[in-house]
Coordinates of N, CA and C in Angstrom, one line a residue:
X4 N 25.2 26.8 121.7 CA 25.5 27.1 120.4 C 26.9 27.8 120.3
X5 N 27.7 27.3 119.4 CA 29.0 28.0 119.3 C 28.9 29.1 118.3
X6 N 30.0 29.8 118.0 CA 30.0 31.0 117.1 C 29.7 30.5 115.7
X7 N 30.1 29.2 115.4 CA 29.8 28.7 114.1 C 28.4 28.5 113.8
X8 N 27.8 29.1 112.8 CA 26.4 28.9 112.5 C 26.1 28.2 111.2
X9 N 27.1 28.0 110.3 CA 26.9 27.2 109.1 C 28.1 26.4 108.8
X10 N 27.8 25.1 108.5 CA 28.8 24.2 108.1 C 28.4 23.5 106.8
X11 N 29.4 23.1 106.0 CA 29.2 22.3 104.7 C 29.8 21.0 104.9
X12 N 29.1 20.0 104.3 CA 29.6 18.6 104.3 C 29.1 17.9 103.1
X13 N 29.6 16.7 102.9 CA 29.1 15.9 101.8 C 28.3 14.7 102.2
X14 N 28.3 14.4 103.5 CA 27.5 13.4 104.1 C 27.3 13.7 105.6
X15 N 26.1 13.2 106.1 CA 25.8 13.4 107.5 C 25.7 12.0 108.2
X16 N 26.4 11.8 109.3 CA 26.3 10.5 110.0 C 25.7 10.7 111.3
X17 N 24.6 9.9 111.5 CA 23.8 10.2 112.7 C 23.7 9.1 113.7
X18 N 24.1 9.4 114.9 CA 23.9 8.5 116.0 C 22.3 8.4 116.2
X19 N 21.8 7.4 117.0 CA 20.4 7.2 117.2 C 20.0 7.7 118.6
X20 N 20.4 6.9 119.7 CA 19.9 7.1 121.0 C 20.5 8.5 121.5
X21 N 19.6 9.3 121.9 CA 20.0 10.7 122.4 C 20.1 11.7 121.3
X22 N 20.2 11.3 120.1 CA 20.4 12.2 118.9 C 19.2 12.2 118.1
X23 N 18.6 11.1 117.6 CA 17.4 11.0 116.9 C 16.2 10.6 117.8
X24 N 16.5 9.7 118.7 CA 15.6 9.0 119.6 C 15.9 9.3 121.0
X25 N 14.8 9.7 121.8 CA 15.1 9.8 123.3 C 14.6 8.5 123.9
X26 N 15.6 7.8 124.3 CA 15.4 6.4 124.9 C 15.9 6.4 126.3
X27 N 16.1 7.5 126.9 CA 16.7 7.6 128.2 C 15.9 6.9 129.3
X28 N 14.6 6.9 129.2 CA 13.7 6.2 130.2 C 14.0 4.7 130.3
X29 N 14.0 4.1 129.1 CA 14.3 2.6 129.1 C 15.8 2.2 129.4
X30 N 16.7 3.1 128.9 CA 18.1 2.9 129.2 C 18.3 3.0 130.7
X31 N 17.7 4.0 131.4 CA 17.8 4.1 132.9 C 17.2 2.9 133.6
X32 N 16.1 2.4 133.1 CA 15.4 1.2 133.7 C 16.3 0.0 133.7
X33 N 16.8 -0.3 132.5 CA 17.5 -1.5 132.2 C 18.9 -1.5 132.9
X34 N 19.6 -0.4 132.7 CA 20.9 -0.3 133.3 C 21.0 -0.2 134.8
X35 N 20.0 0.5 135.4 CA 20.0 0.6 136.9 C 19.6 -0.8 137.5
X36 N 18.8 -1.5 136.8 CA 18.6 -3.0 137.3 C 19.9 -3.8 137.2
X37 N 20.6 -3.6 136.1 CA 21.9 -4.3 136.0 C 22.9 -3.9 137.1
X38 N 22.9 -2.6 137.4 CA 23.8 -2.1 138.4 C 23.5 -2.6 139.7
X39 N 22.2 -2.8 140.0 CA 21.8 -3.3 141.3 C 22.2 -4.8 141.5
X40 N 22.0 -5.5 140.3 CA 22.4 -7.0 140.4 C 23.8 -7.2 140.6
X41 N 24.7 -6.2 140.2 CA 26.1 -6.3 140.3 C 26.6 -5.5 141.5
X42 N 25.8 -4.9 142.3 CA 26.3 -4.2 143.5 C 27.1 -2.9 143.1
X43 N 26.6 -2.2 142.0 CA 27.3 -1.0 141.5 C 26.4 0.2 141.7
X44 N 27.1 1.3 141.8 CA 26.4 2.6 142.0 C 25.6 2.9 140.7
X45 N 24.3 3.1 140.7 CA 23.6 3.4 139.5 C 24.0 4.7 138.8
X46 N 24.2 5.7 139.6 CA 24.6 7.0 138.9 C 26.0 6.8 138.2
X47 N 26.9 6.1 138.8 CA 28.2 5.9 138.2 C 28.0 5.1 136.9
X48 N 27.2 4.1 136.9 CA 26.9 3.3 135.7 C 26.3 4.2 134.7
X49 N 25.4 5.0 135.0 CA 24.7 5.8 133.9 C 25.7 6.8 133.3
X50 N 26.8 7.2 134.1 CA 27.8 8.1 133.5 C 28.6 7.5 132.4
X51 N 28.6 6.0 132.4 CA 29.4 5.3 131.5 C 28.7 4.8 130.2
X52 N 27.4 4.5 130.4 CA 26.8 3.6 129.4 C 26.4 4.2 128.1
X53 N 26.2 5.6 128.1 CA 25.6 6.2 126.9 C 26.7 6.2 125.8
X54 N 26.2 5.8 124.6 CA 27.0 5.8 123.4 C 27.8 4.5 123.2
X55 N 28.1 3.7 124.1 CA 28.9 2.5 123.9 C 27.9 1.3 123.7
X56 N 28.4 0.2 123.1 CA 27.7 -1.1 123.2 C 27.8 -1.6 124.6
X57 N 26.8 -2.4 124.9 CA 26.7 -2.8 126.3 C 27.9 -3.6 126.8
X58 N 28.5 -4.5 126.0 CA 29.6 -5.2 126.5 C 30.8 -4.3 126.8
X59 N 31.0 -3.2 126.0 CA 32.1 -2.3 126.2 C 31.9 -1.5 127.5
X60 N 30.6 -1.1 127.8 CA 30.3 -0.5 129.1 C 30.6 -1.4 130.2
X61 N 30.2 -2.6 130.1 CA 30.5 -3.6 131.1 C 32.1 -3.8 131.4
X62 N 32.8 -3.7 130.3 CA 34.2 -3.9 130.5 C 34.8 -2.8 131.2
X63 N 34.3 -1.5 131.1 CA 34.7 -0.4 131.8 C 34.3 -0.5 133.3
X64 N 33.1 -0.9 133.5 CA 32.6 -1.0 134.9 C 33.0 -2.2 135.7
X65 N 33.3 -3.3 135.0 CA 33.7 -4.6 135.7 C 35.0 -5.1 134.9
X66 N 36.1 -4.4 135.1 CA 37.3 -4.6 134.3 C 38.0 -6.0 134.4
X67 N 37.7 -6.7 135.6 CA 38.2 -8.0 135.8 C 37.4 -9.1 135.3
X68 N 36.2 -8.8 134.8 CA 35.3 -9.9 134.4 C 35.6 -10.4 133.0
X69 N 35.5 -11.7 132.8 CA 35.9 -12.2 131.4 C 34.9 -11.6 130.4
X70 N 35.4 -11.4 129.2 CA 34.7 -10.8 128.1 C 33.5 -11.7 127.7
X71 N 33.7 -12.9 127.8 CA 32.7 -13.9 127.4 C 31.4 -13.6 128.3
X72 N 31.6 -13.3 129.5 CA 30.4 -13.0 130.4 C 29.8 -11.7 130.0
X73 N 30.6 -10.7 129.6 CA 30.1 -9.4 129.2 C 29.2 -9.6 127.9
X74 N 29.7 -10.4 127.0 CA 29.0 -10.6 125.8 C 27.7 -11.3 126.0
X75 N 27.7 -12.3 126.9 CA 26.4 -13.0 127.2 C 25.5 -12.1 127.9
X76 N 25.9 -11.3 128.8 CA 25.1 -10.3 129.5 C 24.6 -9.2 128.5
X77 N 25.4 -8.8 127.6 CA 25.0 -7.9 126.6 C 23.8 -8.4 125.8
X78 N 23.9 -9.7 125.4 CA 22.8 -10.2 124.6 C 21.5 -10.2 125.4
X79 N 21.6 -10.5 126.7 CA 20.4 -10.4 127.5 C 19.8 -9.0 127.6
X80 N 20.7 -8.1 127.8 CA 20.4 -6.7 128.0 C 19.7 -6.1 126.7
X81 N 20.2 -6.5 125.5 CA 19.7 -6.1 124.2 C 18.2 -6.6 124.1
X82 N 18.0 -7.8 124.5 CA 16.6 -8.4 124.4 C 15.7 -7.6 125.4
X83 N 16.2 -7.3 126.6 CA 15.4 -6.5 127.5 C 15.1 -5.1 126.9
X84 N 16.0 -4.5 126.3 CA 15.8 -3.2 125.8 C 14.8 -3.3 124.6
X85 N 15.0 -4.2 123.8 CA 14.1 -4.4 122.6 C 12.7 -4.7 122.9
X86 N 12.4 -5.2 124.1 CA 11.1 -5.6 124.5 C 10.5 -4.4 125.3
X87 N 11.2 -3.3 125.5 CA 10.7 -2.3 126.4 C 10.8 -0.9 125.6
X88 N 9.7 -0.5 125.1 CA 9.6 0.7 124.2 C 8.8 1.8 125.0
X89 N 8.6 1.6 126.3 CA 7.8 2.6 127.1 C 8.6 3.9 127.3
X90 N 8.1 5.0 126.8 CA 8.8 6.2 126.9 C 9.7 6.6 125.8
X91 N 9.9 5.7 124.8 CA 10.8 6.0 123.6 C 10.0 6.9 122.6
X92 N 10.6 8.2 122.4 CA 10.1 9.2 121.6 C 11.1 9.8 120.7
X93 N 10.7 10.5 119.8 CA 11.7 11.2 118.9 C 12.4 12.4 119.7
X94 N 13.6 12.7 119.4 CA 14.2 13.9 119.9 C 13.4 15.1 119.1
X95 N 13.1 16.1 119.7 CA 12.4 17.2 119.0 C 13.0 17.6 117.7
X96 N 12.3 17.6 116.7 CA 12.8 18.0 115.3 C 13.4 16.8 114.5
X97 N 13.4 15.6 115.1 CA 14.1 14.5 114.4 C 13.3 14.1 113.0
X98 N 12.0 14.0 113.1 CA 11.3 13.6 111.9 C 11.5 14.6 110.8
X99 N 11.4 15.9 111.1 CA 11.6 16.9 110.1 C 13.1 16.9 109.6
X100 N 14.0 16.7 110.5 CA 15.4 16.7 110.1 C 15.6 15.5 109.1
X101 N 15.2 14.3 109.4 CA 15.3 13.1 108.6 C 14.7 13.4 107.3
X102 N 13.5 14.0 107.2 CA 12.8 14.3 106.0 C 13.6 15.2 105.1
X103 N 14.3 16.2 105.7 CA 15.2 17.1 104.9 C 16.4 16.4 104.3
X104 N 16.8 15.2 104.8 CA 17.9 14.5 104.3 C 17.6 13.5 103.1
X105 N 16.3 13.5 102.8 CA 15.9 12.6 101.7 C 16.7 13.0 100.3
X106 N 17.3 12.0 99.7 CA 18.1 12.2 98.5 C 19.5 12.8 98.8
X107 N 19.8 13.0 100.0 CA 21.2 13.4 100.3 C 22.0 12.3 101.1
X108 N 23.2 12.2 101.0 CA 24.0 11.1 101.6 C 24.0 11.3 103.1
X109 N 23.5 10.2 103.7 CA 23.4 10.2 105.2 C 23.3 8.7 105.7
X110 N 23.7 8.5 106.9 CA 23.7 7.1 107.4 C 23.5 7.1 108.9
X111 N 22.8 6.1 109.4 CA 22.7 5.8 110.8 C 23.9 5.1 111.3
X112 N 24.5 5.6 112.4 CA 25.7 4.9 113.0 C 25.4 4.7 114.5
X113 N 24.9 3.5 114.9 CA 24.4 3.3 116.2 C 25.1 2.2 116.9
X114 N 25.2 2.2 118.2 CA 25.7 1.0 119.0 C 24.6 0.0 119.3
X115 N 23.4 0.3 118.8 CA 22.3 -0.7 119.0 C 22.4 -1.7 117.8
X116 N 21.9 -2.9 118.1 CA 21.9 -3.9 117.0 C 20.7 -3.6 116.1
X117 N 20.5 -4.5 115.1 CA 19.4 -4.3 114.1 C 18.1 -4.3 114.8
X118 N 17.7 -5.4 115.6 CA 16.4 -5.4 116.2 C 16.1 -4.2 117.1
X119 N 17.1 -3.8 117.9 CA 16.9 -2.7 118.8 C 16.7 -1.4 118.1
X120 N 17.6 -1.1 117.1 CA 17.5 0.1 116.3 C 16.2 0.2 115.5
X121 N 15.8 -0.9 115.0 CA 14.6 -0.8 114.2 C 13.4 -0.6 115.1
X122 N 13.4 -1.2 116.3 CA 12.3 -1.1 117.2 C 12.2 0.4 117.8
X123 N 13.3 0.9 118.1 CA 13.3 2.2 118.6 C 12.9 3.3 117.6
X124 N 13.5 3.2 116.4 CA 13.1 4.2 115.4 C 11.6 4.1 115.1
X125 N 11.1 2.9 114.9 CA 9.7 2.6 114.7 C 8.8 3.2 115.8
X126 N 9.2 3.0 117.1 CA 8.5 3.5 118.2 C 8.4 5.0 118.3
X127 N 9.5 5.6 117.8 CA 9.6 7.0 117.8 C 9.0 7.6 116.5
X128 N 8.5 6.8 115.6 CA 7.9 7.3 114.4 C 8.8 7.8 113.4
X129 N 10.0 7.3 113.4 CA 11.1 7.8 112.4 C 11.5 6.8 111.4
X130 N 11.8 7.3 110.2 CA 12.1 6.5 109.0 C 13.6 6.1 109.2
X131 N 13.9 4.8 108.9 CA 15.3 4.4 109.0 C 16.1 4.8 107.8
X132 N 17.2 5.4 107.9 CA 18.0 5.7 106.7 C 18.4 4.4 105.9
X133 N 18.6 4.5 104.7 CA 19.0 3.4 103.8 C 20.3 2.8 104.3
X134 N 21.2 3.6 104.6 CA 22.6 3.1 105.1 C 22.6 3.2 106.6
X135 N 22.8 1.9 107.1 CA 22.8 1.7 108.6 C 24.0 1.0 109.0
X136 N 24.7 1.5 110.0 CA 25.9 0.8 110.6 C 25.5 0.6 112.0
X137 N 25.3 -0.7 112.3 CA 24.8 -1.2 113.7 C 25.8 -1.9 114.4
X138 N 25.5 -2.5 115.6 CA 26.4 -3.3 116.3 C 27.0 -4.4 115.6
X139 N 26.2 -5.0 114.7 CA 26.6 -6.2 113.9 C 27.6 -5.8 112.9
X140 N 27.7 -4.6 112.5 CA 28.6 -4.1 111.4 C 30.0 -3.9 111.8
X141 N 30.3 -3.8 113.1 CA 31.7 -3.4 113.6 C 32.2 -4.4 114.6
X142 N 33.5 -4.3 114.7 CA 34.2 -5.2 115.7 C 34.6 -4.5 117.0
X143 N 34.4 -3.2 116.9 CA 34.8 -2.3 118.1 C 33.7 -1.3 118.3
X144 N 33.4 -1.0 119.6 CA 32.3 -0.1 120.0 C 32.9 1.3 120.0
X145 N 32.0 2.3 119.8 CA 32.4 3.7 120.1 C 33.0 3.7 121.5
X146 N 34.0 4.4 121.9 CA 34.7 5.5 121.1 C 35.6 5.2 120.0
X147 N 35.7 3.8 119.6 CA 36.4 3.5 118.4 C 35.8 4.1 117.2
X148 N 36.5 4.7 116.3 CA 35.9 5.3 115.1 C 35.4 4.4 114.1
X149 N 35.5 3.0 114.3 CA 35.2 2.1 113.1 C 33.8 2.4 112.4
X150 N 32.8 2.5 113.3 CA 31.5 2.7 112.7 C 31.4 3.9 111.8
X151 N 31.9 5.0 112.3 CA 31.8 6.2 111.4 C 32.6 6.0 110.1
X152 N 33.8 5.4 110.2 CA 34.7 5.2 109.1 C 33.9 4.3 108.1
X153 N 33.3 3.2 108.6 CA 32.6 2.3 107.7 C 31.4 3.0 107.0
X154 N 30.7 3.9 107.7 CA 29.6 4.6 107.1 C 30.1 5.5 106.0
X155 N 31.2 6.3 106.2 CA 31.8 7.1 105.2 C 32.2 6.3 104.0
X156 N 32.8 5.2 104.3 CA 33.3 4.4 103.1 C 32.1 3.9 102.3
X157 N 31.0 3.4 103.0 CA 29.8 3.0 102.3 C 29.2 4.0 101.5
X158 N 29.2 5.3 101.9 CA 28.6 6.4 101.2 C 29.6 6.9 100.2
X159 N 30.9 6.5 100.2 CA 31.9 7.0 99.2 C 32.3 8.4 99.4
X160 N 32.3 8.8 100.7 CA 32.7 10.2 101.1 C 33.9 10.1 102.0
X161 N 34.9 11.1 101.8 CA 36.0 11.2 102.7 C 35.7 11.5 104.1
X162 N 36.3 10.9 105.1 CA 35.9 11.2 106.5 C 35.9 12.7 106.8
X163 N 36.9 13.5 106.2 CA 36.9 15.0 106.6 C 35.7 15.7 106.0
X164 N 35.0 15.0 105.0 CA 33.8 15.6 104.4 C 32.5 15.2 105.1
X165 N 32.6 14.5 106.2 CA 31.4 14.0 106.9 C 31.2 14.9 108.1
X166 N 29.9 15.0 108.5 CA 29.5 15.8 109.7 C 28.7 14.7 110.6
X167 N 29.2 14.6 111.8 CA 28.6 13.6 112.8 C 27.7 14.3 113.7
X168 N 26.5 13.7 113.9 CA 25.6 14.2 115.0 C 25.6 13.2 116.1
X169 N 25.9 13.7 117.3 CA 26.1 12.7 118.5 C 25.7 13.4 119.8
X170 N 25.3 12.6 120.8 CA 25.0 13.2 122.1 C 25.9 12.8 123.2
X171 N 26.7 11.7 123.0 CA 27.5 11.1 124.1 C 29.0 11.4 124.0
X172 N 29.7 11.3 125.1 CA 31.1 11.5 125.1 C 31.8 10.4 124.2
X173 N 31.3 9.2 124.3 CA 31.9 8.1 123.5 C 31.7 8.3 122.1
X174 N 30.5 8.8 121.7 CA 30.2 9.0 120.3 C 31.0 10.2 119.7
X175 N 31.1 11.3 120.5 CA 31.8 12.5 120.1 C 33.3 12.1 119.9
X176 N 33.8 11.4 120.9 CA 35.3 10.9 120.7 C 35.5 10.1 119.5
X177 N 34.5 9.2 119.1 CA 34.6 8.3 118.0 C 34.6 9.2 116.7
X178 N 33.7 10.2 116.6 CA 33.6 11.1 115.5 C 34.9 11.8 115.3
X179 N 35.5 12.3 116.4 CA 36.8 13.0 116.3 C 37.9 12.1 115.9
X180 N 37.9 10.9 116.4 CA 39.0 9.9 116.0 C 38.9 9.6 114.6
X181 N 37.7 9.7 114.0 CA 37.5 9.3 112.6 C 37.9 10.5 111.7
X182 N 38.3 11.7 112.3 CA 38.7 12.8 111.5 C 37.5 13.6 111.0
X183 N 36.4 13.6 111.7 CA 35.2 14.2 111.3 C 34.8 15.4 112.2
X184 N 34.1 16.4 111.8 CA 33.5 17.4 112.7 C 32.3 16.8 113.3
X185 N 32.0 17.3 114.5 CA 30.9 16.8 115.3 C 29.9 17.9 115.8
X186 N 28.7 17.6 115.5 CA 27.6 18.4 116.1 C 27.0 17.7 117.3
X187 N 27.1 18.3 118.4 CA 26.6 17.8 119.8 C 25.2 18.1 119.9
X188 N 24.4 17.1 120.3 CA 22.9 17.3 120.4 C 22.5 17.1 121.9
X189 N 22.0 18.0 122.5 CA 21.4 17.9 123.9 C 22.4 18.1 124.9
X190 N 22.0 18.1 126.2 CA 22.8 18.5 127.3 C 24.0 17.5 127.6
X191 N 23.8 16.2 127.3 CA 25.0 15.4 127.5 C 26.2 15.8 126.7
X192 N 26.0 16.3 125.5 CA 27.1 16.6 124.6 C 27.8 17.9 125.1
X193 N 27.2 18.8 125.9 CA 27.8 20.1 126.2 C 29.1 20.0 126.9
X194 N 29.4 19.0 127.7 CA 30.7 18.9 128.4 C 31.8 18.3 127.5
X195 N 31.5 17.9 126.3 CA 32.5 17.2 125.5 C 33.0 18.1 124.3
X196 N 32.7 19.3 124.3 CA 33.3 20.3 123.4 C 33.1 19.9 121.9
X197 N 31.9 19.7 121.4 CA 31.7 19.4 120.0 C 31.9 20.7 119.2
X198 N 32.1 20.5 117.9 CA 32.3 21.8 117.1 C 31.1 22.7 117.1
X199 N 30.0 22.1 117.2 CA 28.7 22.9 117.3 C 27.8 22.2 118.3
X200 N 27.1 22.9 119.1 CA 26.2 22.4 120.1 C 24.8 22.9 119.9
X201 N 23.8 22.0 119.7 CA 22.4 22.4 119.7 C 21.6 21.7 120.8
X202 N 20.5 22.4 121.2 CA 19.7 21.9 122.1 C 18.9 20.6 121.7
X203 N 18.5 20.6 120.5 CA 17.8 19.5 119.8 C 17.8 19.8 118.3
X204 N 17.1 18.9 117.6 CA 17.2 19.0 116.1 C 16.3 20.0 115.5
X205 N 15.5 20.7 116.4 CA 14.7 21.8 115.8 C 15.6 23.0 115.5
X206 N 16.9 23.0 116.0 CA 17.9 24.1 115.7 C 18.8 23.7 114.5
X207 N 18.5 22.6 113.8 CA 19.3 22.3 112.6 C 18.5 22.3 111.4
X208 N 19.1 23.0 110.3 CA 18.4 23.1 109.0 C 19.4 22.7 107.9
X209 N 18.8 21.9 107.1 CA 19.7 21.3 106.0 C 19.2 21.7 104.6
X210 N 20.2 22.0 103.7 CA 19.8 22.4 102.4 C 20.8 21.7 101.4
X211 N 20.4 21.3 100.2 CA 21.2 20.8 99.2 C 21.9 22.0 98.5
X212 N 23.2 22.1 98.7 CA 23.9 23.3 98.2 C 24.4 23.1 96.8
X213 N 24.1 21.9 96.2 CA 24.6 21.6 94.8 C 26.0 21.2 94.9
X214 N 26.4 20.5 93.7 CA 27.8 20.1 93.6 C 28.2 19.1 94.6
X215 N 27.2 18.4 95.2 CA 27.5 17.3 96.1 C 27.7 17.8 97.6
X216 N 27.5 19.1 97.8 CA 27.6 19.7 99.2 C 26.2 19.8 99.8
X217 N 26.3 19.7 101.1 CA 25.2 19.9 102.0 C 25.4 21.1 102.9
X218 N 24.5 22.0 102.9 CA 24.7 23.2 103.8 C 23.8 22.9 105.1
X219 N 24.5 23.0 106.2 CA 23.8 22.8 107.5 C 23.9 24.1 108.3
X220 N 22.7 24.6 108.7 CA 22.8 25.8 109.5 C 22.2 25.5 110.8
X221 N 22.6 26.3 111.8 CA 22.2 26.1 113.3 C 21.6 27.3 113.9
X222 N 20.4 27.1 114.5 CA 19.8 28.3 115.2 C 18.4 28.4 114.8

């Protein structure tokens, strides 16, 4: 936790994996199998993949491989992940946090596609926000800010008035590149210096402050 304990915003933009949903078990299984198939160190692969779309991670890990192969591999990986919900659970406090956002401007901004994001949120027992920016919505993966900027535009809120919730380095970089403040969720976020860091969503409390403002307190 930083010294900042209260922030105000006009919209909250929420990553999914690692932020709302703990999908680490399946991500580890799928990506370590991929690493083995390609003769790569599994630990190094895991340091890269969180927050990015699969093809973007592959481009970092196999920089000389044609993008067409990355895209084809990514499609297969998404199918594998969508079929594997074993161990997918909510991040502590996520259901309560989402319930507190009913009627307030917010959006899901995830590197997962529609089938995967729907399956994981359902497996974790979480309601999907009405506004969702998924892999199909963007032309560039996080750390590019496109997804967060699209969400802000769809909600009709200026980027500077949005508060991003993220767990990964790529996601935190995307939020910053969009000109937004970032709340880091969980241990992965701690090394990327978000504006506020929380252990999980039990430490986040949301109130309608009136006049279109949302008051978010931490602790």
